[in-house]
Short mmCIF file of N, CA, C and O and ligand atoms in Angstrom, two decimals:
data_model
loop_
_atom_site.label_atom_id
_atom_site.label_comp_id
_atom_site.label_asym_id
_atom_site.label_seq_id
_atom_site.Cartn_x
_atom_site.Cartn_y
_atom_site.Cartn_z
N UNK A 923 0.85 -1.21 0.00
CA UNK A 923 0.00 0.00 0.00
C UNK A 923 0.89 1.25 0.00
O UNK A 923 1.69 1.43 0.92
N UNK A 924 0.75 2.19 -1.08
CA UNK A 924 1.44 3.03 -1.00
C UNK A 924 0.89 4.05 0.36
O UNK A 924 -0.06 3.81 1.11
N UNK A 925 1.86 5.25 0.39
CA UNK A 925 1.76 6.10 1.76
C UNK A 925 0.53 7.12 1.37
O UNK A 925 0.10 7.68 2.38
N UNK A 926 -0.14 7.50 0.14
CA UNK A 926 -0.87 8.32 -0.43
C UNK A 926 -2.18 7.80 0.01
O UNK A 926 -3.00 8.37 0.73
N UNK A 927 -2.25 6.47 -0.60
CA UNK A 927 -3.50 5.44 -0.15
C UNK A 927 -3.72 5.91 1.53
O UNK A 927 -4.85 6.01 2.00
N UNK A 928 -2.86 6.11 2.11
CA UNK A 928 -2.83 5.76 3.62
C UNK A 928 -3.45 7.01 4.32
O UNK A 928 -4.05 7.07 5.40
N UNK A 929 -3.10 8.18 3.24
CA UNK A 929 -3.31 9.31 4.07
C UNK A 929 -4.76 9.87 3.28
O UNK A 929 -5.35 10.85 3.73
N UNK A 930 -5.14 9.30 2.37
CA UNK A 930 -6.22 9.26 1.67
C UNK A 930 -7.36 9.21 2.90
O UNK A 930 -8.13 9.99 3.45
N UNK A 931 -6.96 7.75 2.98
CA UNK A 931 -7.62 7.19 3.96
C UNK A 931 -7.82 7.63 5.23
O UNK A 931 -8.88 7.43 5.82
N UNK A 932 -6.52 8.43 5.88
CA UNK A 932 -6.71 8.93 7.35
C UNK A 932 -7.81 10.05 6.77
O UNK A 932 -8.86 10.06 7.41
N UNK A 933 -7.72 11.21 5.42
CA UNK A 933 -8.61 12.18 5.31
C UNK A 933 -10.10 11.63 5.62
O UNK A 933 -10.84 11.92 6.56
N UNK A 934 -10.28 10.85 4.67
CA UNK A 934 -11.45 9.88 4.91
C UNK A 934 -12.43 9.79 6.16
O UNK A 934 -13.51 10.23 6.53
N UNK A 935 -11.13 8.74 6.68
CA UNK A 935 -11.65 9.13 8.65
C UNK A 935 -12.42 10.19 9.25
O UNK A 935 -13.50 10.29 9.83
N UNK A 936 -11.07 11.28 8.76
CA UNK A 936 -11.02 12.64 9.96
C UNK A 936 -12.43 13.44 9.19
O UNK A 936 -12.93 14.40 9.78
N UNK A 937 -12.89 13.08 8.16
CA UNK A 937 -14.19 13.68 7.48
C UNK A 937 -15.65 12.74 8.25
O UNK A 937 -16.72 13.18 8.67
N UNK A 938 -15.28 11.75 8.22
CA UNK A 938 -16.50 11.37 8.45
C UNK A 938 -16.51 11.02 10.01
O UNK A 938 -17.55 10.57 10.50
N UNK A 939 -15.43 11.22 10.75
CA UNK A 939 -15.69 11.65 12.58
C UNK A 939 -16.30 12.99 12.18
O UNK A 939 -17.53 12.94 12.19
N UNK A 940 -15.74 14.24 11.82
CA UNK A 940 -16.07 15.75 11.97
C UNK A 940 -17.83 15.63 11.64
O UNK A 940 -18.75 16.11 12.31
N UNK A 941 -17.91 14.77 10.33
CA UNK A 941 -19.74 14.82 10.18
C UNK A 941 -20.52 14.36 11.47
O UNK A 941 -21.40 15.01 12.02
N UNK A 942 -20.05 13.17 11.84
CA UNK A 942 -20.95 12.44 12.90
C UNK A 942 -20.76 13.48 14.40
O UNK A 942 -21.66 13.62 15.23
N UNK A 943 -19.63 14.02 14.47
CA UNK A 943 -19.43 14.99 15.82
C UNK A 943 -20.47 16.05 15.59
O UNK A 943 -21.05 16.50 16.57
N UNK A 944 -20.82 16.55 14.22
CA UNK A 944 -21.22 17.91 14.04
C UNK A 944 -22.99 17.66 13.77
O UNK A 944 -23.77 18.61 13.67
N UNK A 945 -23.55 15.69 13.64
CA UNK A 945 -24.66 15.63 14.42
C UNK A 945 -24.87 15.99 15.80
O UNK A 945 -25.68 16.88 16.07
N UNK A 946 -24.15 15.31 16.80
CA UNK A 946 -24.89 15.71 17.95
C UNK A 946 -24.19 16.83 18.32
O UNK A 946 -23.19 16.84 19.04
N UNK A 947 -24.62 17.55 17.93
CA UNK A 947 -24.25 19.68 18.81
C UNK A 947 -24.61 19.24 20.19
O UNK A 947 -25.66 18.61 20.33
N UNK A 948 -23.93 19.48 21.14
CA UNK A 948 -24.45 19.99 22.15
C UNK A 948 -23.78 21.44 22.51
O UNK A 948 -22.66 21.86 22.21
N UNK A 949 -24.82 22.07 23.24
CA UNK A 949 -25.10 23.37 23.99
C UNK A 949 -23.51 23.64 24.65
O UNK A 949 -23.27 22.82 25.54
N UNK A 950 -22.44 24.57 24.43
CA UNK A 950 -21.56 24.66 25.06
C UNK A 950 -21.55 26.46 25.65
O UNK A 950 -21.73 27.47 24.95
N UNK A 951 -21.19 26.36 27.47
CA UNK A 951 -21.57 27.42 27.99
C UNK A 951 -20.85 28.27 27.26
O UNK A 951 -19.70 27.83 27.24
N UNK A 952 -20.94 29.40 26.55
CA UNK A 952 -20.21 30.52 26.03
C UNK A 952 -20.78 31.48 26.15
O UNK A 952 -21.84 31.81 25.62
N UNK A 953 -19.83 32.32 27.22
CA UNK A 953 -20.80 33.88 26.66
C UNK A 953 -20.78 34.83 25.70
O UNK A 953 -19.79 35.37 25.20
N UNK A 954 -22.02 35.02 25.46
CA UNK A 954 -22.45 35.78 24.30
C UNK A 954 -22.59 37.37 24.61
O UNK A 954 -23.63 37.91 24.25
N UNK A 955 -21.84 37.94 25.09
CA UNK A 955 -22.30 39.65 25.39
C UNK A 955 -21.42 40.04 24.21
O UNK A 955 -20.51 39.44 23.65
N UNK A 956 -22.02 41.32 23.99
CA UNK A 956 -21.13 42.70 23.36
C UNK A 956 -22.09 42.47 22.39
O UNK A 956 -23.31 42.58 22.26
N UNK A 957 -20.67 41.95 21.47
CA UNK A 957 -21.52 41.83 19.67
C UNK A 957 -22.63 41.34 19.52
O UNK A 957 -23.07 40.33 20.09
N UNK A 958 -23.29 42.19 18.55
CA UNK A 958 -24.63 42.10 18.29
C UNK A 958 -24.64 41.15 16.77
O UNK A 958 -24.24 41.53 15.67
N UNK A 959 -25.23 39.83 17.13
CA UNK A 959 -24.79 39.24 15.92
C UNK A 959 -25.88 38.99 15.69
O UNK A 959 -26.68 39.69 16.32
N UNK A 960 -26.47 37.97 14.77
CA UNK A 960 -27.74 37.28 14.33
C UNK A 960 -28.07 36.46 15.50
O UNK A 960 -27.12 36.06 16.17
N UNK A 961 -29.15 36.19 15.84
CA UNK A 961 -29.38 35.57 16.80
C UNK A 961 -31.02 34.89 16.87
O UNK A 961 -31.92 35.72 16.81
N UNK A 962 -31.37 33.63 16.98
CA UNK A 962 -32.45 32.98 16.75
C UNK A 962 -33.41 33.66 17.46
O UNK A 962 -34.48 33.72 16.86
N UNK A 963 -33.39 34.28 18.68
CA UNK A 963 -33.88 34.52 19.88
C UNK A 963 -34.67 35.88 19.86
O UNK A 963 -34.06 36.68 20.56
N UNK A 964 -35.58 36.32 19.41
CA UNK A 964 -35.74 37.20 19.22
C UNK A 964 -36.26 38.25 20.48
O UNK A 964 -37.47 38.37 20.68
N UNK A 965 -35.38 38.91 21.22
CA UNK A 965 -35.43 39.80 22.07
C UNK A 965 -35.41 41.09 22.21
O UNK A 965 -35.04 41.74 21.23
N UNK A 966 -35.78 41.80 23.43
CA UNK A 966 -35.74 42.64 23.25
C UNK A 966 -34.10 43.14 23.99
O UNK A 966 -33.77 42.43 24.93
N UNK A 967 -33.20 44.19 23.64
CA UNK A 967 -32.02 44.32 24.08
C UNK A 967 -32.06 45.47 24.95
O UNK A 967 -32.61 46.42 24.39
N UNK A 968 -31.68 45.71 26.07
CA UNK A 968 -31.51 46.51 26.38
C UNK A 968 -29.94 47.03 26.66
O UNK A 968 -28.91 46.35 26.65
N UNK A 969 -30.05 48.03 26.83
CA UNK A 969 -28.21 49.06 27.25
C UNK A 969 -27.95 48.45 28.81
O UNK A 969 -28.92 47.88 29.31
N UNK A 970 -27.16 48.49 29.32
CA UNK A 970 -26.24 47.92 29.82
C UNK A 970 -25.57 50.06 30.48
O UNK A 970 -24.54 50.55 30.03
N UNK A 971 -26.25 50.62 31.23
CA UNK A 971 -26.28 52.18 31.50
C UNK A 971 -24.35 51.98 32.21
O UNK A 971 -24.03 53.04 32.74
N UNK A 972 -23.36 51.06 32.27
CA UNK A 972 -22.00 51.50 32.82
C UNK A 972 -21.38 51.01 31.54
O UNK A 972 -20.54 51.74 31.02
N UNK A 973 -21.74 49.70 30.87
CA UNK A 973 -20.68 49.58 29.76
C UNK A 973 -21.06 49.56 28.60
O UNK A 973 -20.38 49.10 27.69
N UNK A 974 -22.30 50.09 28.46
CA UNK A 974 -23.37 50.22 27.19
C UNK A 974 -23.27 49.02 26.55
O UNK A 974 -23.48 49.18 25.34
N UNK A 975 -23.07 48.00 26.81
CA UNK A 975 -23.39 46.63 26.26
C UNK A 975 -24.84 46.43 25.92
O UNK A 975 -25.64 46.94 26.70
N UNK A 976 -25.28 45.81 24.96
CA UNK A 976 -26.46 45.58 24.48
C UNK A 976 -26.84 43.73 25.08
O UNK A 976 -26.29 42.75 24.58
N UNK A 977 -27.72 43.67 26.05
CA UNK A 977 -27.94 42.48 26.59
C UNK A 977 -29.43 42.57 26.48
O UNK A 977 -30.17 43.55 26.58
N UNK A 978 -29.81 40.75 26.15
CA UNK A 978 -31.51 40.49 26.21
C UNK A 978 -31.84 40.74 27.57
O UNK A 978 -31.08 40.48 28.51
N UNK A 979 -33.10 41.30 27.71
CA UNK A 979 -33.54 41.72 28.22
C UNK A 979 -34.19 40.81 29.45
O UNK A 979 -34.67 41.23 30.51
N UNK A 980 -34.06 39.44 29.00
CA UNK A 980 -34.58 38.63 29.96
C UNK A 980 -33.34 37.66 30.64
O UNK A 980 -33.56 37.02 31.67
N UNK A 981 -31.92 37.62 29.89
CA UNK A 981 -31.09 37.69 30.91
C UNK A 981 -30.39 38.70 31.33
O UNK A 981 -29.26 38.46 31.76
N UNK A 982 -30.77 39.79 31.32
CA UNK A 982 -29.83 41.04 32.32
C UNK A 982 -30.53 41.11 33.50
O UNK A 982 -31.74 41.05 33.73
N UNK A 983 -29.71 41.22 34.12
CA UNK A 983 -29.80 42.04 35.79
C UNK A 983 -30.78 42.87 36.09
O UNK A 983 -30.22 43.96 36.07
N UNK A 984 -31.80 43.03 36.33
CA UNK A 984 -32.12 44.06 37.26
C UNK A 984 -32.20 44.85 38.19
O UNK A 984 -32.25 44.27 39.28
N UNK A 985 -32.26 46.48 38.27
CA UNK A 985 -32.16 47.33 39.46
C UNK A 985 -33.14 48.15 39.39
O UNK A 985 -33.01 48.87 38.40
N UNK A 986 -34.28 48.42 40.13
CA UNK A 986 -34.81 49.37 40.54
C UNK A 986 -34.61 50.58 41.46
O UNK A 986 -34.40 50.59 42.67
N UNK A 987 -34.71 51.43 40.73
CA UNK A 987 -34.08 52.76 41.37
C UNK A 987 -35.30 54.15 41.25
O UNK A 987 -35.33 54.77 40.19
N UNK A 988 -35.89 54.40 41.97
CA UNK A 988 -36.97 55.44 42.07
C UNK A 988 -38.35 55.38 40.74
O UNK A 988 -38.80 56.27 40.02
N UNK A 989 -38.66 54.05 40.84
CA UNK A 989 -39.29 53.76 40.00
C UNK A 989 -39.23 53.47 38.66
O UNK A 989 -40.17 53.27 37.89
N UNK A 990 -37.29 53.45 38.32
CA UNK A 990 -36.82 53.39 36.92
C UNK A 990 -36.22 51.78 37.10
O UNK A 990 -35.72 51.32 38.13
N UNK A 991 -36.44 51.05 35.76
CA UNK A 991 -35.63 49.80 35.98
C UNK A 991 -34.64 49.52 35.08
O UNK A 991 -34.87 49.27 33.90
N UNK A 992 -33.06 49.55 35.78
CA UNK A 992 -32.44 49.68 35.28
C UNK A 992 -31.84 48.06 34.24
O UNK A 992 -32.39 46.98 34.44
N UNK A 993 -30.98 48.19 33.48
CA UNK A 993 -30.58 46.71 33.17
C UNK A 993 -29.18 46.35 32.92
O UNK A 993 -28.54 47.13 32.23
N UNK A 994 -28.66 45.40 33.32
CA UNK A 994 -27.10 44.77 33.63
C UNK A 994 -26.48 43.55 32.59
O UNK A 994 -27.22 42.59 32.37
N UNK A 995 -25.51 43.58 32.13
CA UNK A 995 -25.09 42.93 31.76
C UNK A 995 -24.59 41.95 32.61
O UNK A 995 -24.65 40.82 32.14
N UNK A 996 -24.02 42.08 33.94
CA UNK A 996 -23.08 41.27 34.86
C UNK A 996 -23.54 42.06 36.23
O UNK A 996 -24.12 43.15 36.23
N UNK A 997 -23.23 41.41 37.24
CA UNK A 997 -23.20 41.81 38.73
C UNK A 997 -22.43 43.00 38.80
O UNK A 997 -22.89 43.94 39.46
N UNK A 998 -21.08 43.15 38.08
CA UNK A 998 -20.11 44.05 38.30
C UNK A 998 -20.97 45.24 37.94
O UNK A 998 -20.88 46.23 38.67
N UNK A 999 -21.95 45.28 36.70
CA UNK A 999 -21.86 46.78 36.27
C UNK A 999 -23.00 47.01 36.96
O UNK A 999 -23.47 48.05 36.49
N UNK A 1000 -23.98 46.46 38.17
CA UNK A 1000 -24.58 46.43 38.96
C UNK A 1000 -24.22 47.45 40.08
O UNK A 1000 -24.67 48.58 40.28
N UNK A 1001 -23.26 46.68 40.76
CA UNK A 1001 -22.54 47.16 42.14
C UNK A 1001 -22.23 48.29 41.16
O UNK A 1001 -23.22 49.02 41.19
N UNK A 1002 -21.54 48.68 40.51
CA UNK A 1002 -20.91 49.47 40.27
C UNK A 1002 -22.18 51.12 40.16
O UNK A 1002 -21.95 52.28 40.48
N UNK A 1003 -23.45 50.46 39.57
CA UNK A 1003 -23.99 51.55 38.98
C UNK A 1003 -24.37 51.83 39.93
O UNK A 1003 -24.70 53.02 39.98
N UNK A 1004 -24.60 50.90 41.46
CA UNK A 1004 -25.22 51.57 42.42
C UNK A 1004 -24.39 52.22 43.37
O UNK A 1004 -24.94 52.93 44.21
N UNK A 1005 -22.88 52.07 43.36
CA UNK A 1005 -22.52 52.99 44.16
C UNK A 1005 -22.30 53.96 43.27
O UNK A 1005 -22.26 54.91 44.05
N UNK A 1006 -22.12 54.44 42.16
CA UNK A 1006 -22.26 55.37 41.20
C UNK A 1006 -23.40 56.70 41.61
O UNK A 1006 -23.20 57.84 42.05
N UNK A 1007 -24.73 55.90 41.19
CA UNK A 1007 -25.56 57.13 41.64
C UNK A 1007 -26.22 56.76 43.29
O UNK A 1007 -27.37 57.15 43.49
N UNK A 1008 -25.72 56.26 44.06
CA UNK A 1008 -26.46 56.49 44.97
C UNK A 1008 -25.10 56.40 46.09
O UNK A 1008 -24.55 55.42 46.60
N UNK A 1009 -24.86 57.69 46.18
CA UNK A 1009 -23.88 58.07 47.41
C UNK A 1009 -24.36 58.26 48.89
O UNK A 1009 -24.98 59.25 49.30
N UNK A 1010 -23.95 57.08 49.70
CA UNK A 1010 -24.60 57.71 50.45
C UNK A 1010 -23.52 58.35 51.20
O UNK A 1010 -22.34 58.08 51.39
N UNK A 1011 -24.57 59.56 51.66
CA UNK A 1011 -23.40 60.12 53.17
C UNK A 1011 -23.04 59.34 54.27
O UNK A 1011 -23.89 58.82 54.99
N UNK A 1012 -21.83 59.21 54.46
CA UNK A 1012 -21.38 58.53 55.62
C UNK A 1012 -21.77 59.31 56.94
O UNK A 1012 -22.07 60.51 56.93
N UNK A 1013 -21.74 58.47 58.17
CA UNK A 1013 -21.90 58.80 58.95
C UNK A 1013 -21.08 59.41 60.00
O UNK A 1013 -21.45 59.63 61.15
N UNK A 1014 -19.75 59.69 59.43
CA UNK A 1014 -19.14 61.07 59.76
C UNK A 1014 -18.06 60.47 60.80
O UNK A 1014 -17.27 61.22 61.38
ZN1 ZN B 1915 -22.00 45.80 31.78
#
């Protein structure tokens, strides 16, 4: 058997593992923030008011703040927005 035959053959293989792997997809955790790409999901996006990130609306964060509800990409821009606008005075 020549060495051509051989590697013919490994292509062969490595094609028809990649098909059968690329039946079963499974779900791998990745996060998806920032870019706004195509997306099956049709949501609504909201801003992200510390890093203007555009996040669905039904996984961002919520904060209520004087009757306004704010929306988060992450915990961080959370904490962050609330010590941002809401200073409080220390108690001296
Ligand atoms: Zn953010």
């Amino acid at each position: 058997m020549s060495p051509i035959r051989l590697l013919v053959l490994a292509v062969l293989f490595y094609i028809a593992w990649r098909l059968l792997r690329g039946l079963g997809k499974d779900s791998n955790p990745v996060c998806r923030t920032g870019k706004q790409g195509e997306s099956k999901v049709q949501d609504v996006l909201v801003e992200d008011p510390v890093c203007h990130t555009l996040v669905p609306k039904h996984q961002a964060l919520q904060l209520r703040r004087r009757g306004v509800t704010y929306y988060f990409c992450c915990e961080k821009c959370l904490r962050a927005f609330e010590r941002n606008s809401d200073r409080k005075p220390s108690h001296g």
